[in-house]
Amino acid sequence: MGIMKGNLFRIGELAKAAGISERTIDYYTKLGLISPEKRTLKNYRLYSSETLSTLERINQLKQEKYTLEEIKDRLNRWKSVPNDSEMTEKLTELEIQMKQLERNVKELNPLLREMKPSQAREVLANILPKGAACIESLQILLNQFTSM
């Protein structure tokens, strides 16, 4: 029993590498979040190193309170992206950061309403330049897609 055959993992090796249980891998496989690359003659499932990257993305999204159904939707959307793990990692990070930003803005709103208008303006003036730059970057990115 070698540790890995090429870049393929048996379920136990994948579980250990991803830091999750074999049961979780079975569950994710059943849900269609991941799938084995192939099976051995003895019917062992073998998973690719890309599956390990996918498991890392699933973990990140779970930590951000995404449901497994939402995670499955995102993974399916990213399957249309050429198999580029750097691209899907960046997309995952961006999506997580946007979700965090949205949550932070919702939490800030009531706090700002409790302040005097002059104090609220001063607080917002500090984040305005960075916020505008961020919005502009997203607009540029999104405009590239709509003009394709």
PDB file of C-alpha atoms in Angstrom:
ATOM      1  CA  MET A   1       0.000   0.000   0.000  1.00  0.00           C
ATOM      2  CA  GLY A   2       1.812   3.120  -1.233  1.00  0.00           C
ATOM      3  CA  ILE A   3       0.804   6.522   0.103  1.00  0.00           C
ATOM      4  CA  MET A   4      -0.157   7.896  -3.314  1.00  0.00           C
ATOM      5  CA  LYS A   5      -0.422   6.522  -6.821  1.00  0.00           C
ATOM      6  CA  GLY A   6       0.731   9.384  -9.040  1.00  0.00           C
ATOM      7  CA  ASN A   7      -1.363  12.272  -7.822  1.00  0.00           C
ATOM      8  CA  LEU A   8      -4.303  10.134  -6.727  1.00  0.00           C
ATOM      9  CA  PHE A   9      -5.393   9.675  -3.113  1.00  0.00           C
ATOM     10  CA  ARG A  10      -7.313   6.849  -1.527  1.00  0.00           C
ATOM     11  CA  ILE A  11     -10.152   8.055   0.683  1.00  0.00           C
ATOM     12  CA  GLY A  12      -8.135   7.670   3.908  1.00  0.00           C
ATOM     13  CA  GLU A  13      -5.172   9.575   2.478  1.00  0.00           C
ATOM     14  CA  LEU A  14      -7.453  12.331   1.193  1.00  0.00           C
ATOM     15  CA  ALA A  15      -9.205  12.590   4.565  1.00  0.00           C
ATOM     16  CA  LYS A  16      -5.870  12.895   6.359  1.00  0.00           C
ATOM     17  CA  ALA A  17      -4.514  15.469   3.881  1.00  0.00           C
ATOM     18  CA  ALA A  18      -7.718  17.562   4.119  1.00  0.00           C
ATOM     19  CA  GLY A  19      -8.024  17.184   7.889  1.00  0.00           C
ATOM     20  CA  ILE A  20     -11.563  15.774   7.723  1.00  0.00           C
ATOM     21  CA  SER A  21     -13.122  12.360   8.309  1.00  0.00           C
ATOM     22  CA  GLU A  22     -13.623   9.638   5.695  1.00  0.00           C
ATOM     23  CA  ARG A  23     -17.303   9.840   6.568  1.00  0.00           C
ATOM     24  CA  THR A  24     -17.367  13.513   5.541  1.00  0.00           C
ATOM     25  CA  ILE A  25     -15.717  12.611   2.226  1.00  0.00           C
ATOM     26  CA  ASP A  26     -18.361   9.892   1.689  1.00  0.00           C
ATOM     27  CA  TYR A  27     -21.075  12.460   2.468  1.00  0.00           C
ATOM     28  CA  TYR A  28     -19.609  15.091   0.113  1.00  0.00           C
ATOM     29  CA  THR A  29     -19.284  12.425  -2.603  1.00  0.00           C
ATOM     30  CA  LYS A  30     -22.929  11.385  -2.105  1.00  0.00           C
ATOM     31  CA  LEU A  31     -24.010  15.071  -2.340  1.00  0.00           C
ATOM     32  CA  GLY A  32     -21.980  15.512  -5.528  1.00  0.00           C
ATOM     33  CA  LEU A  33     -19.648  18.145  -4.050  1.00  0.00           C
ATOM     34  CA  ILE A  34     -16.669  15.979  -5.003  1.00  0.00           C
ATOM     35  CA  SER A  35     -16.267  12.840  -7.076  1.00  0.00           C
ATOM     36  CA  PRO A  36     -13.606  10.162  -7.391  1.00  0.00           C
ATOM     37  CA  GLU A  37     -11.245  10.388 -10.341  1.00  0.00           C
ATOM     38  CA  LYS A  38     -11.409   6.610 -10.850  1.00  0.00           C
ATOM     39  CA  ARG A  39     -11.674   3.282  -9.049  1.00  0.00           C
ATOM     40  CA  THR A  40      -9.089   0.557  -8.551  1.00  0.00           C
ATOM     41  CA  LEU A  41      -9.680  -3.073  -9.497  1.00  0.00           C
ATOM     42  CA  LYS A  42     -10.657  -3.710  -5.862  1.00  0.00           C
ATOM     43  CA  ASN A  43     -13.185  -0.850  -6.196  1.00  0.00           C
ATOM     44  CA  TYR A  44     -11.280   1.639  -4.019  1.00  0.00           C
ATOM     45  CA  ARG A  45     -12.160   5.214  -4.908  1.00  0.00           C
ATOM     46  CA  LEU A  46      -9.204   7.345  -5.952  1.00  0.00           C
ATOM     47  CA  TYR A  47      -9.387  11.134  -5.727  1.00  0.00           C
ATOM     48  CA  SER A  48      -7.204  13.679  -7.534  1.00  0.00           C
ATOM     49  CA  SER A  49      -5.166  16.468  -5.957  1.00  0.00           C
ATOM     50  CA  GLU A  50      -7.751  18.901  -7.422  1.00  0.00           C
ATOM     51  CA  THR A  51     -10.257  17.287  -5.058  1.00  0.00           C
ATOM     52  CA  LEU A  52      -8.009  18.298  -2.159  1.00  0.00           C
ATOM     53  CA  SER A  53      -8.160  21.930  -3.390  1.00  0.00           C
ATOM     54  CA  THR A  54     -11.939  21.645  -3.683  1.00  0.00           C
ATOM     55  CA  LEU A  55     -12.146  20.353  -0.088  1.00  0.00           C
ATOM     56  CA  GLU A  56     -10.114  23.357   1.075  1.00  0.00           C
ATOM     57  CA  ARG A  57     -12.558  25.692  -0.703  1.00  0.00           C
ATOM     58  CA  ILE A  58     -15.522  23.837   0.835  1.00  0.00           C
ATOM     59  CA  ASN A  59     -13.954  24.318   4.278  1.00  0.00           C
ATOM     60  CA  GLN A  60     -13.422  28.057   3.691  1.00  0.00           C
ATOM     61  CA  LEU A  61     -17.018  28.511   2.564  1.00  0.00           C
ATOM     62  CA  LYS A  62     -18.380  26.440   5.473  1.00  0.00           C
ATOM     63  CA  GLN A  63     -16.473  28.663   7.910  1.00  0.00           C
ATOM     64  CA  GLU A  64     -18.240  31.623   6.318  1.00  0.00           C
ATOM     65  CA  LYS A  65     -21.595  29.979   7.123  1.00  0.00           C
ATOM     66  CA  TYR A  66     -22.472  28.952   3.562  1.00  0.00           C
ATOM     67  CA  THR A  67     -24.827  25.953   3.457  1.00  0.00           C
ATOM     68  CA  LEU A  68     -23.706  22.807   1.607  1.00  0.00           C
ATOM     69  CA  GLU A  69     -26.383  23.564  -1.009  1.00  0.00           C
ATOM     70  CA  GLU A  70     -24.944  27.074  -1.563  1.00  0.00           C
ATOM     71  CA  ILE A  71     -21.447  25.604  -1.710  1.00  0.00           C
ATOM     72  CA  LYS A  72     -22.578  23.066  -4.316  1.00  0.00           C
ATOM     73  CA  ASP A  73     -24.050  25.896  -6.439  1.00  0.00           C
ATOM     74  CA  ARG A  74     -20.767  27.796  -6.288  1.00  0.00           C
ATOM     75  CA  LEU A  75     -18.658  24.747  -7.118  1.00  0.00           C
ATOM     76  CA  ASN A  76     -20.907  24.015 -10.101  1.00  0.00           C
ATOM     77  CA  ARG A  77     -20.554  27.602 -11.326  1.00  0.00           C
ATOM     78  CA  TRP A  78     -16.780  27.410 -10.993  1.00  0.00           C
ATOM     79  CA  LYS A  79     -16.663  24.135 -12.963  1.00  0.00           C
ATOM     80  CA  SER A  80     -17.319  26.250 -16.057  1.00  0.00           C
ATOM     81  CA  VAL A  81     -14.028  28.040 -15.337  1.00  0.00           C
ATOM     82  CA  PRO A  82     -11.085  26.275 -16.991  1.00  0.00           C
ATOM     83  CA  ASN A  83      -9.446  23.941 -14.468  1.00  0.00           C
ATOM     84  CA  ASP A  84      -7.322  26.645 -12.901  1.00  0.00           C
ATOM     85  CA  SER A  85      -7.042  26.263  -9.139  1.00  0.00           C
ATOM     86  CA  GLU A  86      -5.476  29.726  -8.730  1.00  0.00           C
ATOM     87  CA  MET A  87      -8.471  31.314 -10.475  1.00  0.00           C
ATOM     88  CA  THR A  88     -11.037  29.412  -8.383  1.00  0.00           C
ATOM     89  CA  GLU A  89      -9.066  30.172  -5.185  1.00  0.00           C
ATOM     90  CA  LYS A  90      -9.150  33.896  -6.013  1.00  0.00           C
ATOM     91  CA  LEU A  91     -12.870  33.710  -6.819  1.00  0.00           C
ATOM     92  CA  THR A  92     -13.509  31.925  -3.510  1.00  0.00           C
ATOM     93  CA  GLU A  93     -11.518  34.539  -1.586  1.00  0.00           C
ATOM     94  CA  LEU A  94     -13.309  37.393  -3.366  1.00  0.00           C
ATOM     95  CA  GLU A  95     -16.724  35.879  -2.703  1.00  0.00           C
ATOM     96  CA  ILE A  96     -15.901  35.352   0.995  1.00  0.00           C
ATOM     97  CA  GLN A  97     -14.581  38.902   1.337  1.00  0.00           C
ATOM     98  CA  MET A  98     -17.691  40.342  -0.333  1.00  0.00           C
ATOM     99  CA  LYS A  99     -19.922  38.325   2.016  1.00  0.00           C
ATOM    100  CA  GLN A 100     -17.913  39.589   5.025  1.00  0.00           C
ATOM    101  CA  LEU A 101     -18.148  43.158   3.731  1.00  0.00           C
ATOM    102  CA  GLU A 102     -21.911  42.836   3.272  1.00  0.00           C
ATOM    103  CA  ARG A 103     -22.243  41.489   6.837  1.00  0.00           C
ATOM    104  CA  ASN A 104     -20.071  44.283   8.248  1.00  0.00           C
ATOM    105  CA  VAL A 105     -22.079  46.973   6.463  1.00  0.00           C
ATOM    106  CA  LYS A 106     -25.327  45.518   7.866  1.00  0.00           C
ATOM    107  CA  GLU A 107     -23.828  45.553  11.377  1.00  0.00           C
ATOM    108  CA  LEU A 108     -22.526  49.118  10.957  1.00  0.00           C
ATOM    109  CA  ASN A 109     -25.825  50.648   9.818  1.00  0.00           C
ATOM    110  CA  PRO A 110     -27.603  50.636  13.191  1.00  0.00           C
ATOM    111  CA  LEU A 111     -24.424  51.828  14.951  1.00  0.00           C
ATOM    112  CA  LEU A 112     -24.081  54.774  12.564  1.00  0.00           C
ATOM    113  CA  ARG A 113     -27.744  55.704  13.082  1.00  0.00           C
ATOM    114  CA  GLU A 114     -27.084  56.050  16.819  1.00  0.00           C
ATOM    115  CA  MET A 115     -24.300  58.583  16.223  1.00  0.00           C
ATOM    116  CA  LYS A 116     -24.658  62.303  15.668  1.00  0.00           C
ATOM    117  CA  PRO A 117     -24.705  63.041  11.905  1.00  0.00           C
ATOM    118  CA  SER A 118     -21.415  64.960  12.142  1.00  0.00           C
ATOM    119  CA  GLN A 119     -19.711  61.983  13.888  1.00  0.00           C
ATOM    120  CA  ALA A 120     -21.126  59.514  11.377  1.00  0.00           C
ATOM    121  CA  ARG A 121     -19.843  61.649   8.461  1.00  0.00           C
ATOM    122  CA  GLU A 122     -16.383  61.776  10.036  1.00  0.00           C
ATOM    123  CA  VAL A 123     -16.295  57.990  10.518  1.00  0.00           C
ATOM    124  CA  LEU A 124     -17.447  57.358   6.954  1.00  0.00           C
ATOM    125  CA  ALA A 125     -15.000  59.932   5.544  1.00  0.00           C
ATOM    126  CA  ASN A 126     -12.152  57.681   6.771  1.00  0.00           C
ATOM    127  CA  ILE A 127     -13.300  54.694   4.722  1.00  0.00           C
ATOM    128  CA  LEU A 128     -14.633  56.615   1.717  1.00  0.00           C
ATOM    129  CA  PRO A 129     -11.413  56.626  -0.398  1.00  0.00           C
ATOM    130  CA  LYS A 130     -10.761  52.899   0.110  1.00  0.00           C
ATOM    131  CA  GLY A 131     -14.429  52.079  -0.378  1.00  0.00           C
ATOM    132  CA  ALA A 132     -14.580  54.062  -3.627  1.00  0.00           C
ATOM    133  CA  ALA A 133     -11.396  52.365  -4.899  1.00  0.00           C
ATOM    134  CA  CYS A 134     -12.831  48.944  -4.074  1.00  0.00           C
ATOM    135  CA  ILE A 135     -16.122  49.722  -5.828  1.00  0.00           C
ATOM    136  CA  GLU A 136     -14.222  51.009  -8.857  1.00  0.00           C
ATOM    137  CA  SER A 137     -12.109  47.815  -9.024  1.00  0.00           C
ATOM    138  CA  LEU A 138     -15.246  45.667  -8.930  1.00  0.00           C
ATOM    139  CA  GLN A 139     -16.892  47.828 -11.620  1.00  0.00           C
ATOM    140  CA  ILE A 140     -13.862  47.422 -13.899  1.00  0.00           C
ATOM    141  CA  LEU A 141     -13.898  43.645 -13.349  1.00  0.00           C
ATOM    142  CA  LEU A 142     -17.643  43.382 -13.973  1.00  0.00           C
ATOM    143  CA  ASN A 143     -17.518  45.687 -17.021  1.00  0.00           C
ATOM    144  CA  GLN A 144     -14.994  43.344 -18.619  1.00  0.00           C
ATOM    145  CA  PHE A 145     -17.544  40.525 -18.362  1.00  0.00           C
ATOM    146  CA  THR A 146     -20.506  42.517 -19.670  1.00  0.00           C
ATOM    147  CA  SER A 147     -18.508  43.764 -22.660  1.00  0.00           C
ATOM    148  CA  MET A 148     -17.470  40.225 -23.706  1.00  0.00           C
TER     149      MET A 148
END
